[in-house]
């Protein structure tokens, strides 16, 4: 058994961590959070030059063709650094959907641009409140035209193309949903930036009015493709969350060692130590679940849906737990704008709600376990 | 990243599997598989007899105490081979419960500190289960504060005379030998005045009283020492260096990571799978699903954490203090799970034993679970270990650290 990343993959992790420490310090995150820019263009360019955007894209489509374990390693570092770039929307959602269901032409058109940092992509799935479900897809497609509203769409206002889930039937089944690819520069779609929990990552509302769209994958298989995209993105997002959780834990630990109260470092008080120990436990369980998800993702194992749900649930719990208790360890300082604690707290909240909330993944996990048990 | 054995590991696994298939007491497999925390019973057989017979059989064929040297009754196997064995032994491994202290802690301590002729005399029958050992550390005045113990040993020529009391001694009532930590100098700070011995539990002056636990069973004992004579040749380590000897003992606990820790989750999921609530199957209920999912990811997190530890073992690394999380997470989890299962049964959840659903499995689990959070280090001690040894936070303030033991206060409120 080798339930760990290889030496090469660990080296890639070190390389990514070093790069991000230099190009993406907290002040770069704040520049996006507090400023007008939708994302850090310099960082995005740098990530492309490092080959990180196309790490899991095959060489034939302009990527590095390394694989998904490598992408997991990078995702963790993106999470640690809170990178203010459209990485998850472009790489986990749009690129994965293209890889799974795109035609050769669609892949040739967009994947090399993604790898080169020349195209931002996203997935337009949600229509207001609610979790992913075939019934929740109301936006209508007919005659190659889309009409309806999607929100929230991550990076929707800066995307060059979007994968859009649309209703193409009225049978009341999953097969009513189909996926479409929309060139956002082609007209027919209007984007509005929405205020959100974590302004270092943008969310938008997209309104489609007779917007021209090309099908992505077979017409009736939209929902089954979507759930596979969500499972894959869940593993990758879980790595981002674990990266964030680990960093929040480190920040709390470091502060507890430096800050003196009642004549002692506060980290010597058992109440504080135990809070940090529980943060470590949460992050460790989540990391182990993520490793299983990484294995399932990289081998395309039949266990992927269950592994993805488990990684997603525990990583969401761990990031929230570590981010909120990092603020608690910092006391009043932790609640100031000036300290970086809230950056992690915001990102933890935003990531928890992307890809469907906790209850969606709980349902997915129990359904998988039930099926396995019945078999 | 993979779950595959190396060719050597695969060959070893094959060999172990074949031997177990041919030799294990399969008539008890089903009962053992279903045994959960707080309940291991075998119909028409005494668990101790069955366990001893299985252990002897393993020893005779070289499958006992795998990682011990051959001359002491082991196999000289690598840590990873030991893990593979535990995985293959599966439910039959539950029969090892009464040997764990002897094999995991007393044996390694003897190996590190006993004389060569003693090792050859005492270790093989320990490995084969013919002799059972216990560990006499805890005392009423020192639970988590192990070094606060008061049982004293006084030198008398070639012997030591021991007086005092131990408590929470697992299996003392069926043990043949024990390792014993005593105070030999009360005028120095607590860690500096301790000495370790091993002794025959049938020695004159040793009195064993089983403790009736909260769940009605008796796994632990009080052990009283009245002028018990131990020859100096049975001293382990130097006089007043017993704390270092004890640390060796405690460190060895961590090596057993293979079989995975009991969480109660598989039992709960199985129970819920067949359960109908007033408004339909339990597994359709949003609240039930949320609770189950929360525990499911803890259980899978622990399982995969142990796989990471096994991978490290496989590379030849030693497990570190990070492996303290298993018991910490599982302890409170099993307690919550047991109560939740009873809650799902409604008012009838109050019944236990043969009257109850699943013959009282979850009721027995509920009543045994508090012990899991205390034995072998409380949740609080486990959190201290993680905070101090993994995260590098400062140790607790110890006001007795430099104070001679006989001047340390003994009462909280005068």
mmCIF file of N, CA and C in Angstrom, chain A residues 191-234:
data_model
loop_
_atom_site.group_PDB
_atom_site.id
_atom_site.type_symbol
_atom_site.label_atom_id
_atom_site.label_comp_id
_atom_site.label_asym_id
_atom_site.label_seq_id
_atom_site.Cartn_x
_atom_site.Cartn_y
_atom_site.Cartn_z
ATOM 1 N N UNK A 191 -24.407 39.763 -17.987
ATOM 2 C CA UNK A 191 -23.866 39.373 -16.692
ATOM 3 C C UNK A 191 -23.936 40.517 -15.698
ATOM 4 N N UNK A 192 -24.307 40.181 -14.474
ATOM 5 C CA UNK A 192 -24.317 41.183 -13.408
ATOM 6 C C UNK A 192 -23.546 40.613 -12.227
ATOM 7 N N UNK A 193 -22.574 41.364 -11.721
ATOM 8 C CA UNK A 193 -21.803 40.898 -10.574
ATOM 9 C C UNK A 193 -22.665 41.013 -9.314
ATOM 10 N N UNK A 194 -22.673 39.935 -8.516
ATOM 11 C CA UNK A 194 -23.474 39.931 -7.286
ATOM 12 C C UNK A 194 -22.581 40.102 -6.060
ATOM 13 N N UNK A 195 -23.106 40.768 -5.056
ATOM 14 C CA UNK A 195 -22.382 40.872 -3.784
ATOM 15 C C UNK A 195 -22.349 39.475 -3.171
ATOM 16 N N UNK A 196 -21.203 39.060 -2.633
ATOM 17 C CA UNK A 196 -21.163 37.725 -2.035
ATOM 18 C C UNK A 196 -20.257 37.668 -0.818
ATOM 19 N N UNK A 197 -20.348 36.559 -0.079
ATOM 20 C CA UNK A 197 -19.604 36.351 1.166
ATOM 21 C C UNK A 197 -18.113 36.595 1.029
ATOM 22 N N UNK A 198 -17.576 36.190 -0.124
ATOM 23 C CA UNK A 198 -16.124 36.199 -0.313
ATOM 24 C C UNK A 198 -15.769 36.970 -1.590
ATOM 25 N N UNK A 199 -15.657 38.290 -1.477
ATOM 26 C CA UNK A 199 -15.422 39.096 -2.685
ATOM 27 C C UNK A 199 -14.056 38.847 -3.339
ATOM 28 N N UNK A 200 -13.199 38.021 -2.726
ATOM 29 C CA UNK A 200 -11.961 37.685 -3.431
ATOM 30 C C UNK A 200 -12.249 36.682 -4.545
ATOM 31 N N UNK A 201 -13.466 36.183 -4.561
ATOM 32 C CA UNK A 201 -13.921 35.304 -5.655
ATOM 33 C C UNK A 201 -15.304 35.765 -6.075
ATOM 34 N N UNK A 202 -15.428 36.114 -7.375
ATOM 35 C CA UNK A 202 -16.673 36.739 -7.833
ATOM 36 C C UNK A 202 -17.813 35.761 -8.088
ATOM 37 N N UNK A 203 -19.024 36.224 -7.893
ATOM 38 C CA UNK A 203 -20.228 35.480 -8.269
ATOM 39 C C UNK A 203 -21.078 36.395 -9.150
ATOM 40 N N UNK A 204 -21.796 35.800 -10.100
ATOM 41 C CA UNK A 204 -22.575 36.638 -11.020
ATOM 42 C C UNK A 204 -23.959 36.057 -11.261
ATOM 43 N N UNK A 205 -24.806 36.922 -11.802
ATOM 44 C CA UNK A 205 -26.103 36.483 -12.327
ATOM 45 C C UNK A 205 -26.012 36.577 -13.844
ATOM 46 N N UNK A 206 -26.393 35.512 -14.526
ATOM 47 C CA UNK A 206 -26.360 35.529 -15.985
ATOM 48 C C UNK A 206 -27.789 35.441 -16.509
ATOM 49 N N UNK A 207 -28.135 36.378 -17.351
ATOM 50 C CA UNK A 207 -29.463 36.337 -17.974
ATOM 51 C C UNK A 207 -29.302 36.001 -19.458
ATOM 52 N N UNK A 208 -29.918 34.896 -19.851
ATOM 53 C CA UNK A 208 -29.819 34.443 -21.242
ATOM 54 C C UNK A 208 -31.098 34.841 -21.983
ATOM 55 N N UNK A 209 -30.947 35.570 -23.114
ATOM 56 C CA UNK A 209 -32.107 35.939 -23.944
ATOM 57 C C UNK A 209 -31.812 35.522 -25.379
ATOM 58 N N UNK A 210 -32.504 34.472 -25.821
ATOM 59 C CA UNK A 210 -32.241 33.934 -27.151
ATOM 60 C C UNK A 210 -30.743 33.836 -27.430
ATOM 61 N N UNK A 211 -30.066 33.223 -26.460
ATOM 62 C CA UNK A 211 -28.607 33.107 -26.548
ATOM 63 C C UNK A 211 -28.241 31.835 -27.310
ATOM 64 N N UNK A 212 -27.391 32.004 -28.322
ATOM 65 C CA UNK A 212 -26.985 30.863 -29.134
ATOM 66 C C UNK A 212 -26.066 29.939 -28.328
ATOM 67 N N UNK A 213 -26.343 28.653 -28.421
ATOM 68 C CA UNK A 213 -25.549 27.696 -27.637
ATOM 69 C C UNK A 213 -25.348 26.415 -28.426
ATOM 70 N N UNK A 214 -24.198 25.786 -28.228
ATOM 71 C CA UNK A 214 -23.990 24.477 -28.871
ATOM 72 C C UNK A 214 -24.077 23.376 -27.817
ATOM 73 N N UNK A 215 -24.639 22.223 -28.174
ATOM 74 C CA UNK A 215 -24.763 21.137 -27.200
ATOM 75 C C UNK A 215 -23.388 20.638 -26.740
ATOM 76 N N UNK A 216 -23.331 20.264 -25.487
ATOM 77 C CA UNK A 216 -22.123 19.621 -24.958
ATOM 78 C C UNK A 216 -22.523 18.217 -24.502
ATOM 79 N N UNK A 217 -22.046 17.231 -25.205
ATOM 80 C CA UNK A 217 -22.424 15.851 -24.875
ATOM 81 C C UNK A 217 -23.820 15.525 -25.386
ATOM 82 N N UNK A 218 -24.221 14.252 -25.282
ATOM 83 C CA UNK A 218 -25.541 13.825 -25.766
ATOM 84 C C UNK A 218 -26.671 14.544 -25.036
ATOM 85 N N UNK A 219 -27.747 14.851 -25.768
ATOM 86 C CA UNK A 219 -28.831 15.699 -25.271
ATOM 87 C C UNK A 219 -29.417 15.224 -23.939
ATOM 88 N N UNK A 220 -29.688 13.952 -23.817
ATOM 89 C CA UNK A 220 -30.417 13.518 -22.623
ATOM 90 C C UNK A 220 -29.499 13.166 -21.460
ATOM 91 N N UNK A 221 -28.227 13.287 -21.669
ATOM 92 C CA UNK A 221 -27.302 12.843 -20.618
ATOM 93 C C UNK A 221 -26.735 13.976 -19.779
ATOM 94 N N UNK A 222 -27.345 15.153 -19.923
ATOM 95 C CA UNK A 222 -26.822 16.322 -19.204
ATOM 96 C C UNK A 222 -26.687 16.111 -17.703
ATOM 97 N N UNK A 223 -27.735 15.509 -17.132
ATOM 98 C CA UNK A 223 -27.694 15.378 -15.671
ATOM 99 C C UNK A 223 -26.625 14.384 -15.231
ATOM 100 N N UNK A 224 -26.496 13.298 -15.959
ATOM 101 C CA UNK A 224 -25.499 12.303 -15.543
ATOM 102 C C UNK A 224 -24.083 12.849 -15.731
ATOM 103 N N UNK A 225 -23.889 13.658 -16.763
ATOM 104 C CA UNK A 225 -22.562 14.290 -16.921
ATOM 105 C C UNK A 225 -22.315 15.267 -15.762
ATOM 106 N N UNK A 226 -23.360 16.048 -15.469
ATOM 107 C CA UNK A 226 -23.235 17.047 -14.404
ATOM 108 C C UNK A 226 -22.856 16.422 -13.067
ATOM 109 N N UNK A 227 -23.522 15.321 -12.728
ATOM 110 C CA UNK A 227 -23.214 14.724 -11.427
ATOM 111 C C UNK A 227 -21.768 14.213 -11.420
ATOM 112 N N UNK A 228 -21.306 13.734 -12.564
ATOM 113 C CA UNK A 228 -19.905 13.296 -12.605
ATOM 114 C C UNK A 228 -18.950 14.485 -12.493
ATOM 115 N N UNK A 229 -19.313 15.584 -13.151
ATOM 116 C CA UNK A 229 -18.482 16.793 -13.018
ATOM 117 C C UNK A 229 -18.470 17.254 -11.561
ATOM 118 N N UNK A 230 -19.635 17.243 -10.919
ATOM 119 C CA UNK A 230 -19.710 17.699 -9.527
ATOM 120 C C UNK A 230 -18.883 16.794 -8.611
ATOM 121 N N UNK A 231 -18.932 15.471 -8.849
ATOM 122 C CA UNK A 231 -18.133 14.558 -8.025
ATOM 123 C C UNK A 231 -16.643 14.858 -8.167
ATOM 124 N N UNK A 232 -16.222 15.079 -9.402
ATOM 125 C CA UNK A 232 -14.799 15.346 -9.639
ATOM 126 C C UNK A 232 -14.401 16.682 -9.021
ATOM 127 N N UNK A 233 -15.259 17.684 -9.230
ATOM 128 C CA UNK A 233 -14.970 19.003 -8.654
ATOM 129 C C UNK A 233 -15.000 18.952 -7.126
ATOM 130 N N UNK A 234 -15.834 18.059 -6.578
ATOM 131 C CA UNK A 234 -15.928 17.956 -5.117
ATOM 132 C C UNK A 234 -14.598 17.502 -4.520
#
